[in-house]
Amino acid sequence: MIPHEVDDGNDCPSQHGDQAEATSDIDEAAITAVAAEQDAHLGVKKVEAALRVYGRYSRWCLFIGLGLASYIYSLDASTTSVYLTFATSSFGEHSLISSITVAQSLIIAVGKPVIAKVADVSSRGTAYVGVLFFYVVGYTVIASAPSVSRVAGGIILYAIGLQLLTQIIIADITTLTWRGLVVSLVSAPFLVNAFIGSNIAASVIEHAGWRWGYGMFAILVPAALAPLIITLLWAENKAKKLALIEDTLLWRFLQTAEQLDLVGLVLLGAAISLILLPLTISQSVGGQWRNGSIISMLVLGVVLLFVFAYWDLRVAKRPVISPRFLKNRSVVCAALIGFFDFMSFYLTYTYLYSFVLVVKPWSLIDATYFMQTQTVALTFFGILAGVSMHLMHRYKYVLVFGLVVRLVGVAMMMHSRGANASDAELVWTQILQGLGGGLAAVSAQVGAQAAVPHADVAIIIAIVLLLTEIGGAVGNACAGAIWSNTMPGNLEKYLPWLTDEERAELYGSITSVTSSPRGDPVREGVIQAYDDTMKIMVLCAVIFSVVPVLLALGMPNWYLGDKQNAVDAADLTGRGPIDGEDDEDVNCLGGRQLA
């Protein structure tokens, strides 16, 4: 993975007995653009230089640092996802879950290109220090929040810090044949934390309270990330001392200012926010959809979306999404697969924890275990996907199969998300979702990364995840819109004998529902209301799950060889740059694809 020396061996198609035509995805214009990016991206140069100074012990320090970072992020995700339900309910604002998660998804999405650019034009270590600062501040704000608006503000700050750079680092230090496996192994801590995290989350909710659940990570995360950050900065500094890289503070500042298309990112984030947030808050304002503010937000959002498109295509020197990426079939398909897959996923996931707490007479720990079922399956089958791609040197078969299984799992939810579904049905649909999602997520990432040179890897990862997170925001917004537009009416339908105030309390707090036992007329009425609402969400999710399967069929099936990517002859240390002069070698060294 990190080579002791450069491997100049020939990885020619003929050695693998494949009859597919060797092709290259980079035209002359793209070669020029990539060359310009390579000249500008100091961070990429630092990575390639740092790879030449790693020894045996420093290499182990890097992997241990990655392992610790992966573990603490996994523990965070396995616990804090539970706390939001109780945090919003404590303020009587349970229905705002979707609004908060929409805002979080948008910040995560828009932040990815920014952090990727920072990592490219400064260094990976510097970018990690920046995200850690926002992470700690965000969780500190949440832990001390006196209102649900402060909780939302803290989550937005935390979302800026939740920019996982591990994928970029893995793409830097692994060849294509190993990348899928290493990416999936980074998620391996979820196999353990699904159980450890569930016990921690249940114990925190029952004893310490949700505030401490958030606050403890403001202490744990800096301690866990310190070894990785120190190792990255050490390697970059050593490479600089050896004169492998050259830079000045002024040069770095000017390059960063030019490369961060902050105007484009602000326009994109504002446009999507103004379009999606009205979906989740329309029922809580006077006049609902006829309210002037709601209409103004939607109109302004659409206008800003067109302004963003004009800015990015006509004005920006370094656009958020470069036009050459829009011509790259692998990148476009991978990004759209992520968009529709996350849209479908969050339609069924946003209110899932609330659903199982209300519908099933499970203890808090059992409900939390259930929520980790899909995560465990995602992790296990993600590792299996990495092994499969390493053995087959192809990714498309794994991707298509995974998305088909995921579609089947969503379709089965039409019954399992009902009031009378068995425990086995609920669990099996989660396992199928995890099986398909684990195979698809890893293979789609590798497919997109294989299609671009090293200079573009960080921003391509960011673009794919940008569209993926936006899809999640759309899914959250749709779930929130369905919830806020149907749940009050369903509660009135099944609980007509309650007063408006009593129904409003049931709508605003999950704990007011779970305090009644199964069999109680009030709880049974709420269950029927949840049933009707969830069915609409699942039906929409099934429709959107079909699209990724069709997109996957159109992706090129790159050969995954022992190179950094599948379109040029460069190895992990940057030797063998794109020059467009030796097409035979370029194809032979990795630019092979099956239609």
CSV table of N, CA and C in Angstrom, one decimal, residues 95-96 98-100 102 272-285 288-289 293-295 297-298 473-486:
chain,number,residue,atom,x,y,z
A,95,SER,N,-40.6,17.0,16.3
A,95,SER,CA,-40.8,17.1,14.9
A,95,SER,C,-39.7,17.9,14.2
A,96,LEU,N,-38.8,18.6,14.9
A,96,LEU,CA,-37.7,19.4,14.3
A,96,LEU,C,-36.5,18.5,13.9
A,98,SER,N,-36.0,16.4,11.5
A,98,SER,CA,-35.7,16.5,10.1
A,98,SER,C,-35.1,17.9,9.7
A,99,SER,N,-35.6,18.9,10.3
A,99,SER,CA,-35.1,20.3,10.0
A,99,SER,C,-33.6,20.4,10.4
A,100,ILE,N,-33.3,19.9,11.6
A,100,ILE,CA,-31.9,19.9,12.1
A,100,ILE,C,-31.0,19.0,11.2
A,102,VAL,N,-31.5,18.2,8.1
A,102,VAL,CA,-31.3,18.8,6.8
A,102,VAL,C,-30.2,19.8,6.9
A,272,ILE,N,-29.8,25.5,-1.8
A,272,ILE,CA,-30.4,24.3,-1.3
A,272,ILE,C,-31.1,24.4,0.0
A,273,SER,N,-30.6,25.2,0.9
A,273,SER,CA,-31.2,25.4,2.2
A,273,SER,C,-32.6,26.1,2.0
A,274,LEU,N,-32.6,27.1,1.2
A,274,LEU,CA,-33.9,27.9,1.0
A,274,LEU,C,-35.0,27.0,0.3
A,275,ILE,N,-34.5,26.0,-0.5
A,275,ILE,CA,-35.5,25.1,-1.2
A,275,ILE,C,-36.0,24.0,-0.2
A,276,LEU,N,-35.1,23.5,0.6
A,276,LEU,CA,-35.4,22.3,1.4
A,276,LEU,C,-36.1,22.6,2.7
A,277,LEU,N,-35.6,23.7,3.4
A,277,LEU,CA,-36.1,24.0,4.8
A,277,LEU,C,-37.6,24.3,4.8
A,278,PRO,N,-38.2,25.0,3.8
A,278,PRO,CA,-39.6,25.1,3.8
A,278,PRO,C,-40.4,23.8,3.8
A,279,LEU,N,-39.9,22.8,3.3
A,279,LEU,CA,-40.6,21.5,3.3
A,279,LEU,C,-40.8,21.0,4.7
A,280,THR,N,-39.8,21.3,5.6
A,280,THR,CA,-39.9,20.8,7.0
A,280,THR,C,-40.6,21.7,8.0
A,281,ILE,N,-40.7,23.0,7.6
A,281,ILE,CA,-41.2,24.0,8.6
A,281,ILE,C,-42.6,24.5,8.2
A,282,SER,N,-43.1,24.1,7.0
A,282,SER,CA,-44.3,24.8,6.4
A,282,SER,C,-45.5,24.6,7.4
A,283,GLN,N,-45.6,23.5,8.1
A,283,GLN,CA,-46.7,23.2,8.9
A,283,GLN,C,-46.7,24.0,10.3
A,284,SER,N,-45.5,24.5,10.6
A,284,SER,CA,-45.4,25.2,11.9
A,284,SER,C,-45.5,26.7,11.8
A,285,VAL,N,-45.8,27.2,10.6
A,285,VAL,CA,-46.0,28.7,10.4
A,285,VAL,C,-47.4,29.0,10.0
A,288,GLN,N,-49.3,28.2,6.5
A,288,GLN,CA,-48.6,27.1,5.9
A,288,GLN,C,-48.0,27.4,4.5
A,289,TRP,N,-48.3,26.7,3.5
A,289,TRP,CA,-47.7,26.9,2.2
A,289,TRP,C,-48.1,28.3,1.6
A,293,SER,N,-43.4,34.1,3.7
A,293,SER,CA,-42.0,33.8,3.9
A,293,SER,C,-41.7,32.4,3.2
A,294,ILE,N,-42.6,31.5,3.3
A,294,ILE,CA,-42.3,30.2,2.7
A,294,ILE,C,-42.2,30.3,1.2
A,295,ILE,N,-43.1,31.1,0.6
A,295,ILE,CA,-43.0,31.3,-0.9
A,295,ILE,C,-41.7,32.0,-1.3
A,297,MET,N,-38.9,32.1,0.3
A,297,MET,CA,-37.7,31.2,0.5
A,297,MET,C,-37.6,30.3,-0.7
A,298,LEU,N,-38.7,29.7,-1.2
A,298,LEU,CA,-38.6,28.8,-2.3
A,298,LEU,C,-38.2,29.5,-3.6
A,473,ALA,N,-29.8,15.3,2.5
A,473,ALA,CA,-30.6,16.5,2.9
A,473,ALA,C,-32.0,16.5,2.3
A,474,VAL,N,-32.0,16.1,1.0
A,474,VAL,CA,-33.3,16.1,0.3
A,474,VAL,C,-34.2,15.0,0.9
A,475,GLY,N,-33.6,13.8,1.2
A,475,GLY,CA,-34.3,12.8,1.8
A,475,GLY,C,-34.9,13.2,3.2
A,476,ASN,N,-34.0,13.8,4.0
A,476,ASN,CA,-34.4,14.3,5.3
A,476,ASN,C,-35.6,15.3,5.2
A,477,ALA,N,-35.4,16.2,4.2
A,477,ALA,CA,-36.5,17.2,4.0
A,477,ALA,C,-37.8,16.6,3.6
A,478,CYS,N,-37.7,15.6,2.7
A,478,CYS,CA,-38.9,14.9,2.2
A,478,CYS,C,-39.6,14.2,3.4
A,479,ALA,N,-38.7,13.5,4.2
A,479,ALA,CA,-39.3,12.8,5.4
A,479,ALA,C,-39.9,13.8,6.3
A,480,GLY,N,-39.3,15.0,6.6
A,480,GLY,CA,-39.9,16.0,7.4
A,480,GLY,C,-41.2,16.5,6.9
A,481,ALA,N,-41.2,16.7,5.6
A,481,ALA,CA,-42.4,17.3,4.9
A,481,ALA,C,-43.6,16.3,5.1
A,482,ILE,N,-43.3,15.0,4.8
A,482,ILE,CA,-44.3,14.0,5.0
A,482,ILE,C,-44.8,13.9,6.4
A,483,TRP,N,-43.8,13.9,7.3
A,483,TRP,CA,-44.1,13.8,8.7
A,483,TRP,C,-45.0,15.0,9.2
A,484,SER,N,-44.6,16.2,8.9
A,484,SER,CA,-45.3,17.4,9.4
A,484,SER,C,-46.7,17.6,8.7
A,485,ASN,N,-46.8,17.0,7.5
A,485,ASN,CA,-48.0,17.2,6.7
A,485,ASN,C,-49.1,16.1,7.0
A,486,THR,N,-48.6,14.9,7.4
A,486,THR,CA,-49.5,13.8,7.6
A,486,THR,C,-49.7,13.4,9.1
